CSV table of C-alpha atoms in Angstrom, one decimal:
chain,number,residue,atom,x,y,z
A,1,ALA,CA,-17.6,65.0,-4.1
A,2,THR,CA,-16.2,61.6,-4.9
A,3,ALA,CA,-15.2,62.8,-8.3
A,4,GLN,CA,-12.9,65.3,-6.7
A,5,PHE,CA,-11.7,63.1,-3.8
A,6,ASP,CA,-10.8,59.9,-5.6
A,7,PRO,CA,-8.1,61.2,-8.0
A,8,ILE,CA,-5.7,62.2,-5.3
A,9,HIS,CA,-6.6,59.8,-2.4
A,10,PRO,CA,-5.8,56.1,-2.0
A,11,LYS,CA,-8.5,53.5,-2.5
A,12,ASP,CA,-8.0,52.1,1.0
A,13,ILE,CA,-8.2,55.5,2.8
A,14,MET,CA,-11.5,54.6,4.6
A,15,ASP,CA,-10.1,51.3,5.9
A,16,LYS,CA,-6.8,52.9,6.9
A,17,LEU,CA,-8.2,55.9,8.8
A,18,LEU,CA,-11.8,55.4,10.0
A,19,LYS,CA,-13.0,53.5,12.9
A,20,PRO,CA,-14.6,50.2,11.8
A,21,SER,CA,-17.9,51.3,13.2
A,22,LEU,CA,-18.0,54.2,10.8
A,23,THR,CA,-17.5,52.2,7.7
A,24,MET,CA,-21.1,51.5,7.1
A,25,GLY,CA,-21.1,50.1,3.6
A,26,VAL,CA,-21.2,51.0,-0.1
A,27,VAL,CA,-23.4,53.9,-1.2
A,28,ASP,CA,-26.3,52.8,-3.5
A,29,ALA,CA,-25.8,54.7,-6.7
A,30,ALA,CA,-29.5,54.6,-7.4
A,31,THR,CA,-30.1,56.9,-4.4
A,32,MET,CA,-27.8,59.6,-5.6
A,33,LYS,CA,-29.4,62.7,-7.1
A,34,PRO,CA,-27.8,65.3,-9.4
A,35,GLU,CA,-27.7,67.8,-6.6
A,36,HIS,CA,-25.6,65.4,-4.6
A,37,VAL,CA,-22.8,65.3,-7.2
A,38,ALA,CA,-20.1,68.0,-7.0
A,39,LYS,CA,-19.3,69.7,-10.3
A,40,PRO,CA,-15.9,68.6,-11.8
A,41,PRO,CA,-13.0,70.8,-10.9
A,42,GLN,CA,-12.2,73.6,-13.3
A,43,ALA,CA,-9.4,72.9,-15.7
A,44,HIS,CA,-6.1,74.4,-14.8
A,45,LYS,CA,-5.7,77.9,-16.3
A,46,PRO,CA,-2.5,78.4,-18.3
A,47,ALA,CA,0.3,80.3,-16.7
A,48,PRO,CA,-0.2,84.1,-16.8
A,49,LYS,CA,0.9,85.6,-20.0
A,50,LYS,CA,4.0,87.7,-19.8
A,51,LYS,CA,4.5,90.8,-21.9
A,52,ALA,CA,7.8,91.3,-23.7
A,53,VAL,CA,8.4,94.9,-24.6
A,54,LYS,CA,10.4,95.6,-27.7
A,55,ALA,CA,13.3,98.0,-27.7
A,56,ASP,CA,11.3,100.8,-29.3
A,57,ALA,CA,8.5,100.2,-26.7
A,58,ALA,CA,6.0,100.7,-29.5
A,59,GLU,CA,4.8,97.1,-29.6
A,60,GLU,CA,4.2,94.5,-26.9
A,61,GLU,CA,4.3,90.8,-27.5
A,62,VAL,CA,2.5,88.3,-25.3
A,63,GLU,CA,4.4,85.1,-24.5
A,64,GLU,CA,3.0,81.9,-23.1
A,65,PHE,CA,5.0,79.9,-20.6
A,66,LYS,CA,7.1,77.3,-22.3
A,67,LYS,CA,8.5,74.5,-20.1
A,68,PRO,CA,12.3,74.3,-20.6
A,69,PRO,CA,13.9,71.0,-21.3
A,70,LEU,CA,14.9,68.8,-18.4
A,71,ALA,CA,18.6,69.4,-19.2
A,72,ALA,CA,18.1,73.1,-18.5
A,73,MET,CA,17.4,72.4,-14.9
A,74,LEU,CA,20.6,73.3,-13.0
A,75,ASN,CA,19.4,73.3,-9.4
A,76,SER,CA,16.4,72.6,-7.2
A,77,PHE,CA,15.2,76.1,-7.5
A,78,ASP,CA,14.8,75.7,-11.2
A,79,PHE,CA,12.4,72.8,-10.6
A,80,GLU,CA,10.4,75.0,-8.2
A,81,SER,CA,10.0,77.7,-10.8
A,82,VAL,CA,8.7,75.3,-13.4
A,83,ALA,CA,6.3,73.6,-10.9
A,84,ARG,CA,4.8,77.0,-10.0
A,85,GLU,CA,3.8,77.4,-13.6
A,86,VAL,CA,2.5,73.9,-14.4
A,87,MET,CA,0.7,72.9,-11.2
A,88,GLU,CA,-2.9,73.4,-10.4
A,89,PRO,CA,-3.3,76.5,-8.1
A,90,GLN,CA,-4.9,74.3,-5.4
A,91,ALA,CA,-2.0,71.9,-5.5
A,92,TRP,CA,0.7,74.6,-5.6
A,93,GLY,CA,-1.0,76.3,-2.6
A,94,TYR,CA,-1.0,73.1,-0.6
A,95,TYR,CA,2.6,72.2,-1.3
A,96,SER,CA,4.2,75.7,-1.0
A,97,SER,CA,2.3,77.0,2.0
A,98,GLY,CA,3.7,77.5,5.4
A,99,GLY,CA,2.3,78.3,8.8
A,100,ASP,CA,1.0,81.8,9.6
A,101,ASP,CA,3.5,84.4,8.3
A,102,GLU,CA,5.8,81.8,6.8
A,103,ILE,CA,8.8,83.1,8.7
A,104,THR,CA,10.0,79.6,9.5
A,105,LEU,CA,9.3,78.4,5.9
A,106,ARG,CA,11.6,81.1,4.5
A,107,ASP,CA,14.2,80.7,7.3
A,108,ASN,CA,14.7,77.0,6.8
A,109,HIS,CA,17.0,77.6,3.8
A,110,LEU,CA,18.4,80.9,4.9
A,111,ALA,CA,19.7,79.2,8.0
A,112,PHE,CA,22.0,77.1,5.9
A,113,GLN,CA,23.3,80.2,4.2
A,114,ARG,CA,24.3,81.7,7.6
A,115,ILE,CA,26.7,78.7,8.1
A,116,THR,CA,30.0,79.4,6.4
A,117,MET,CA,32.5,76.9,5.1
A,118,ARG,CA,36.1,76.5,6.5
A,119,PRO,CA,37.9,74.8,3.6
A,120,ARG,CA,41.1,72.8,3.9
A,121,ILE,CA,43.5,72.8,0.9
A,122,LEU,CA,45.8,70.3,-0.9
A,123,VAL,CA,43.6,67.3,-0.3
A,124,ASN,CA,43.5,64.6,-3.0
A,125,VAL,CA,40.0,64.7,-4.4
A,126,ARG,CA,40.6,62.8,-7.6
A,127,GLU,CA,38.2,60.1,-6.5
A,128,ILE,CA,35.2,61.0,-4.4
A,129,ASP,CA,32.8,58.5,-2.7
A,130,MET,CA,29.7,60.1,-1.2
A,131,SER,CA,28.0,56.7,-0.5
A,132,THR,CA,26.9,56.0,3.1
A,133,LYS,CA,24.5,54.1,5.2
A,134,ILE,CA,21.2,55.5,6.5
A,135,LEU,CA,20.0,53.4,9.4
A,136,GLY,CA,22.1,50.6,8.0
A,137,VAL,CA,20.6,51.0,4.5
A,138,PRO,CA,23.1,51.8,1.7
A,139,ALA,CA,22.6,55.2,0.0
A,140,ALA,CA,24.4,56.9,-2.8
A,141,LEU,CA,24.7,60.1,-0.7
A,142,PRO,CA,23.5,61.2,2.8
A,143,LEU,CA,20.0,62.0,1.5
A,144,TYR,CA,16.6,60.4,1.7
A,145,PHE,CA,13.2,61.4,0.3
A,146,THR,CA,11.1,62.3,3.3
A,147,ALA,CA,7.3,61.6,3.5
A,148,THR,CA,5.0,64.2,1.8
A,149,ALA,CA,1.3,63.9,1.5
A,150,LEU,CA,-0.9,63.4,-1.7
A,151,ALA,CA,1.8,63.2,-4.4
A,152,LYS,CA,-0.8,62.9,-7.1
A,153,LEU,CA,-1.4,66.6,-6.6
A,154,ALA,CA,2.0,66.9,-8.3
A,155,HIS,CA,1.8,64.1,-10.9
A,156,GLN,CA,-0.5,61.3,-11.9
A,157,GLU,CA,2.1,58.7,-10.9
A,158,GLY,CA,2.4,60.2,-7.5
A,159,GLU,CA,4.2,58.1,-4.9
A,160,LEU,CA,4.8,55.3,-7.4
A,161,ALA,CA,7.1,57.6,-9.4
A,162,ILE,CA,8.9,58.6,-6.2
A,163,VAL,CA,9.5,55.0,-5.2
A,164,LYS,CA,11.0,54.3,-8.6
A,165,ALA,CA,13.1,57.5,-8.7
A,166,ALA,CA,14.5,56.8,-5.2
A,167,LYS,CA,15.8,53.4,-6.5
A,168,LYS,CA,17.4,55.1,-9.6
A,169,ALA,CA,18.9,57.8,-7.5
A,170,GLY,CA,20.2,55.3,-4.9
A,171,VAL,CA,18.5,56.9,-1.8
A,172,PRO,CA,15.8,55.6,0.6
A,173,TYR,CA,12.2,56.8,0.5
A,174,MET,CA,10.0,57.3,3.5
A,175,LEU,CA,6.5,56.2,2.6
A,176,PRO,CA,3.8,58.7,3.7
A,177,THR,CA,0.8,57.7,5.7
A,178,LEU,CA,-1.3,60.1,3.8
A,179,SER,CA,-0.5,59.0,0.3
A,180,SER,CA,-2.4,59.2,-3.0
A,181,TYR,CA,-1.7,55.5,-3.7
A,182,THR,CA,-2.5,52.6,-1.3
A,183,LEU,CA,0.3,51.1,0.8
A,184,ASP,CA,0.1,47.9,-1.3
A,185,GLU,CA,0.6,49.9,-4.5
A,186,MET,CA,3.6,51.7,-3.2
A,187,LEU,CA,5.2,48.5,-1.9
A,188,GLU,CA,4.6,46.8,-5.2
A,189,ALA,CA,6.4,49.6,-7.0
A,190,ARG,CA,9.6,48.7,-5.3
A,191,ALA,CA,12.5,47.0,-7.1
A,192,PRO,CA,13.2,43.5,-5.7
A,193,ASP,CA,16.1,44.6,-3.5
A,194,GLN,CA,14.8,48.1,-2.7
A,195,ILE,CA,14.5,49.1,1.0
A,196,VAL,CA,12.1,51.8,2.2
A,197,PHE,CA,11.2,53.5,5.4
A,198,SER,CA,7.8,54.7,6.5
A,199,GLN,CA,6.2,57.7,8.2
A,200,LEU,CA,3.3,57.3,10.7
A,201,TYR,CA,0.6,59.7,11.9
A,202,VAL,CA,-0.8,58.0,14.9
A,203,ASN,CA,-4.6,57.5,14.6
A,204,PRO,CA,-6.9,58.2,17.5
A,205,GLU,CA,-8.2,54.7,16.7
A,206,ARG,CA,-5.0,52.9,17.8
A,207,SER,CA,-6.1,49.6,16.2
A,208,ARG,CA,-5.8,51.2,12.8
A,209,SER,CA,-2.2,52.3,13.5
A,210,GLU,CA,-1.4,48.8,14.8
A,211,GLU,CA,-2.7,47.2,11.7
A,212,TYR,CA,-0.9,49.7,9.4
A,213,VAL,CA,2.4,49.1,11.3
A,214,ALA,CA,2.1,45.4,11.2
A,215,LYS,CA,1.6,45.6,7.4
A,216,LEU,CA,4.7,47.7,7.1
A,217,GLU,CA,6.8,45.3,9.1
A,218,LYS,CA,5.5,42.3,7.2
A,219,ALA,CA,6.5,44.0,3.9
A,220,GLY,CA,10.1,44.5,5.1
A,221,VAL,CA,10.0,48.2,5.8
A,222,GLN,CA,13.1,49.0,7.9
A,223,ALA,CA,12.2,52.0,10.0
A,224,LEU,CA,9.2,53.8,11.3
A,225,PHE,CA,9.3,57.6,11.7
A,226,VAL,CA,6.5,58.8,13.9
A,227,THR,CA,5.4,62.4,13.3
A,228,VAL,CA,5.3,64.2,16.6
A,229,ASP,CA,5.1,67.9,15.5
A,230,ALA,CA,1.6,68.0,14.3
A,231,PRO,CA,-0.9,67.4,17.1
A,232,GLN,CA,-2.9,70.2,15.5
A,233,LEU,CA,-2.1,71.2,12.0
A,234,GLY,CA,-0.7,74.7,11.4
A,235,ARG,CA,-2.7,77.6,10.0
A,236,ARG,CA,-1.5,77.6,6.3
A,237,GLU,CA,-3.3,80.6,4.9
A,238,LYS,CA,-2.2,80.2,1.3
A,239,ASP,CA,-3.7,76.7,1.3
A,240,MET,CA,-6.8,77.9,3.1
A,241,ARG,CA,-7.5,80.6,0.5
A,242,ASN,CA,-7.6,77.9,-2.2
A,243,LYS,CA,-10.5,76.2,-0.4
A,244,PHE,CA,-9.9,72.5,-0.8
A,245,THR,CA,-13.6,71.9,-1.6
A,246,GLN,CA,-13.9,74.5,-4.3
A,247,GLN,CA,-17.5,73.6,-5.2
A,248,GLY,CA,-19.9,72.1,-2.7
A,249,SER,CA,-23.2,70.4,-3.6
A,250,ASP,CA,-26.4,72.5,-3.9
A,251,VAL,CA,-27.8,70.7,-0.9
A,252,GLN,CA,-25.2,72.4,1.3
A,253,GLY,CA,-26.0,75.9,0.2
A,254,ASP,CA,-28.2,76.9,3.1
A,255,GLU,CA,-25.7,75.6,5.7
A,256,GLU,CA,-22.9,77.6,4.1
A,257,ASP,CA,-25.0,80.8,4.2
A,258,ASP,CA,-25.6,80.2,7.9
A,259,GLY,CA,-21.9,79.6,8.6
A,260,GLY,CA,-22.5,76.0,9.5
A,261,VAL,CA,-20.0,74.6,7.0
A,262,ASP,CA,-16.5,76.1,7.0
A,263,ARG,CA,-14.9,75.7,3.5
A,264,SER,CA,-12.0,78.0,4.1
A,265,GLN,CA,-9.7,75.6,5.7
A,266,GLY,CA,-8.1,74.1,2.6
A,267,ALA,CA,-6.5,70.7,2.1
A,268,THR,CA,-4.8,70.9,5.5
A,269,ARG,CA,-8.0,70.7,7.5
A,270,ALA,CA,-9.7,68.3,5.1
A,271,ILE,CA,-7.1,65.6,5.8
A,272,SER,CA,-6.2,66.1,9.5
A,273,SER,CA,-9.1,64.7,11.5
A,274,TYR,CA,-7.4,61.3,11.9
A,275,ILE,CA,-4.2,62.6,13.7
A,276,ASP,CA,-4.3,61.9,17.4
A,277,PRO,CA,-3.8,65.2,19.3
A,278,GLY,CA,-3.4,63.2,22.6
A,279,LEU,CA,-0.1,61.5,21.6
A,280,ASN,CA,2.5,62.0,24.3
A,281,TRP,CA,5.6,60.5,25.9
A,282,GLU,CA,3.6,57.9,27.7
A,283,ASP,CA,2.7,56.4,24.3
A,284,VAL,CA,6.3,55.6,23.4
A,285,PRO,CA,6.4,52.2,25.1
A,286,TRP,CA,3.3,51.3,23.1
A,287,LEU,CA,4.9,52.4,19.9
A,288,LYS,CA,8.0,50.3,20.6
A,289,SER,CA,5.8,47.3,21.6
A,290,ILE,CA,3.9,47.1,18.3
A,291,THR,CA,6.9,46.6,16.0
A,292,LYS,CA,10.4,45.3,15.7
A,293,MET,CA,11.2,48.1,13.2
A,294,LYS,CA,13.5,50.9,14.3
A,295,VAL,CA,11.3,53.6,15.7
A,296,LEU,CA,12.3,57.3,15.4
A,297,LEU,CA,10.5,60.6,16.2
A,298,LYS,CA,10.1,63.0,13.4
A,299,GLY,CA,9.7,66.6,14.4
A,300,VAL,CA,12.0,67.1,17.4
A,301,GLN,CA,13.0,70.8,17.8
A,302,CYS,CA,15.1,71.0,21.0
A,303,ALA,CA,17.9,69.1,22.8
A,304,GLU,CA,15.8,68.2,25.8
A,305,ASP,CA,13.3,66.2,23.6
A,306,ALA,CA,16.2,64.5,21.7
A,307,VAL,CA,17.7,63.3,24.9
A,308,GLN,CA,14.3,62.1,26.2
A,309,ALA,CA,13.9,60.1,23.0
A,310,TYR,CA,17.3,58.6,23.5
A,311,ASN,CA,16.5,57.7,27.1
A,312,ALA,CA,13.2,56.2,26.0
A,313,GLY,CA,15.1,53.7,23.9
A,314,LEU,CA,14.2,55.0,20.5
A,315,ALA,CA,16.5,54.6,17.5
A,316,GLY,CA,16.8,58.3,16.6
A,317,CYS,CA,15.0,61.5,15.7
A,318,VAL,CA,14.5,64.0,12.8
A,319,LEU,CA,15.1,67.6,13.7
A,320,SER,CA,12.3,69.1,11.8
A,321,ASN,CA,9.7,71.9,11.9
A,322,HIS,CA,7.4,70.2,9.4
A,323,GLY,CA,8.8,72.2,6.5
A,324,GLY,CA,7.7,75.5,8.2
A,325,ARG,CA,4.1,74.3,8.0
A,326,GLN,CA,3.4,74.1,11.8
A,327,LEU,CA,4.4,76.5,14.5
A,328,ASP,CA,5.8,79.7,12.9
A,329,THR,CA,9.0,81.3,14.2
A,330,CYS,CA,10.5,77.9,15.2
A,331,ARG,CA,14.2,77.4,14.5
A,332,ALA,CA,15.4,75.5,11.4
A,333,GLY,CA,16.6,72.0,12.0
A,334,ILE,CA,20.1,72.9,11.0
A,335,GLU,CA,20.2,75.5,13.8
A,336,VAL,CA,18.9,73.0,16.4
A,337,LEU,CA,21.5,70.4,15.4
A,338,PRO,CA,24.6,71.6,17.3
A,339,GLU,CA,22.8,71.8,20.6
A,340,VAL,CA,21.2,68.4,20.1
A,341,MET,CA,24.5,66.7,19.3
A,342,GLU,CA,26.2,68.2,22.3
A,343,ALA,CA,23.3,67.2,24.6
A,344,LEU,CA,23.2,63.6,23.3
A,345,LYS,CA,27.0,63.3,23.8
A,346,GLU,CA,26.6,64.3,27.4
A,347,ALA,CA,23.8,61.8,27.8
A,348,GLY,CA,26.0,59.0,26.5
A,349,ALA,CA,24.6,58.6,23.0
A,350,THR,CA,26.7,57.9,20.0
A,351,LYS,CA,26.0,58.2,16.3
A,352,GLU,CA,25.8,54.4,16.2
A,353,THR,CA,23.2,54.1,19.1
A,354,PHE,CA,21.0,57.1,18.2
A,355,ALA,CA,20.7,58.5,14.7
A,356,VAL,CA,20.0,62.2,14.1
A,357,PHE,CA,18.6,63.5,10.8
A,358,ILE,CA,17.3,66.9,9.7
A,359,ASP,CA,14.9,68.1,7.1
A,360,GLY,CA,13.6,71.4,5.9
A,361,GLY,CA,15.3,73.9,3.6
A,362,VAL,CA,17.7,71.4,2.0
A,363,ARG,CA,18.2,72.8,-1.6
A,364,ARG,CA,22.0,72.3,-2.3
A,365,GLY,CA,24.6,69.7,-1.9
A,366,GLY,CA,26.4,72.1,0.4
A,367,ASP,CA,23.4,72.0,2.7
A,368,ILE,CA,23.8,68.3,3.1
A,369,PHE,CA,27.5,68.7,3.7
A,370,LYS,CA,27.0,71.2,6.5
A,371,ALA,CA,24.4,69.0,8.2
A,372,CYS,CA,26.7,66.0,8.1
A,373,ALA,CA,29.6,68.1,9.3
A,374,LEU,CA,27.6,69.1,12.3
A,375,GLY,CA,26.6,65.6,13.2
A,376,ALA,CA,23.6,64.5,11.2
A,377,GLN,CA,23.5,61.1,9.6
A,378,ALA,CA,21.6,62.3,6.5
A,379,CYS,CA,19.1,64.9,5.3
A,380,GLY,CA,15.5,64.6,4.2
A,381,ALA,CA,14.2,66.3,1.0
A,382,GLY,CA,10.5,67.0,0.6
A,383,ARG,CA,9.4,69.9,-1.6
A,384,PRO,CA,12.3,69.5,-4.1
A,385,VAL,CA,11.1,66.0,-4.7
A,386,LEU,CA,7.5,67.1,-5.3
A,387,TYR,CA,8.5,70.1,-7.5
A,388,SER,CA,10.7,68.0,-9.7
A,389,LEU,CA,8.0,65.4,-9.9
A,390,ALA,CA,5.4,68.0,-10.9
A,391,SER,CA,7.7,69.4,-13.5
A,392,TYR,CA,9.2,66.4,-15.2
A,393,GLY,CA,7.9,63.2,-13.5
A,394,GLN,CA,10.2,60.5,-12.3
A,395,ASN,CA,13.1,61.6,-14.5
A,396,GLY,CA,12.9,65.1,-12.9
A,397,ILE,CA,13.4,63.7,-9.5
A,398,VAL,CA,16.5,61.8,-10.5
A,399,ARG,CA,17.9,64.9,-12.2
A,400,MET,CA,17.2,66.9,-9.1
A,401,VAL,CA,19.3,64.5,-7.0
A,402,HIS,CA,22.1,64.6,-9.4
A,403,MET,CA,22.1,68.4,-9.3
A,404,LEU,CA,22.7,68.2,-5.5
């Protein structure tokens, strides 16, 4: 299975996630037999052929998908359409899937459309400056690239391309814990003056998390976003159907027949065993004690939890439902935002003392405007970054930001 695992996972994944007692050493290649080796994954099948019916309906022409030029991309949805055609089915299933019936996944963007504009006229807009600061870090606009797992599923350059694109676009990037490249490789990809944030899944083996956070702080990472909405990963059926381990070894055949090995869980289950399901409010003092970075909670979905985070002395929170990939029928972050801002105001918080962000469903510049108008400091973009990366690489990401 190494041949399938290595291309999309970082080289340091064992050291980063497993207990020291479980890292037993290097496998002796001489002991490996042919039946132990997984067959290479099947090559990506070309996009389905589409029939073009001529006017007289007498003849039909079959057309292959042709990727349009980058300049033809006019919005984030265009990148998604191209990504669906060019990505491996397994990768597309992982990125595009949502929890259960995907109601929250769909509603994340629809929620923005339910908020209407109230324009004022005769305002001088000859010169417009969208630049701002996100947690004190300069940004070209109120946007950051939020953490997303396994970017090599989209493009061979993975997170390295996202780091570089973030610099070109002038926005911060939140480095993911579950990356395809090592933390060192992502940090080395930064420009000399580039500042990044980081996301953290707390490991059941707390020493691993402490080591990881210390490394982030030493490298100059400015803020730590602790994911709190995924104690158990959601049931993402589209991903499950793709079966993350498409081809097991022959040795495991009998176990599969007996039901002893479940291969229907997809990438989600294959990568989730290191997330601590016991993380709770009592752990917040420990999180604050292990770093001098600003610590924020990523995945807050109600006013009560936002106020509790403020009272706990944290630097802020992200109103997020994990891109609709966790508990289905949750509200979109943009809908939670007004009640959170009101509750924080009553609790004595200000925008300077407690930063509020949202992610999920951000597809247009108008979405960012609405969020900021309702009190958010900035918005996080996840899938649009991955889809533009999958379609056109680093340049695609930069183009996507410009289209916002």
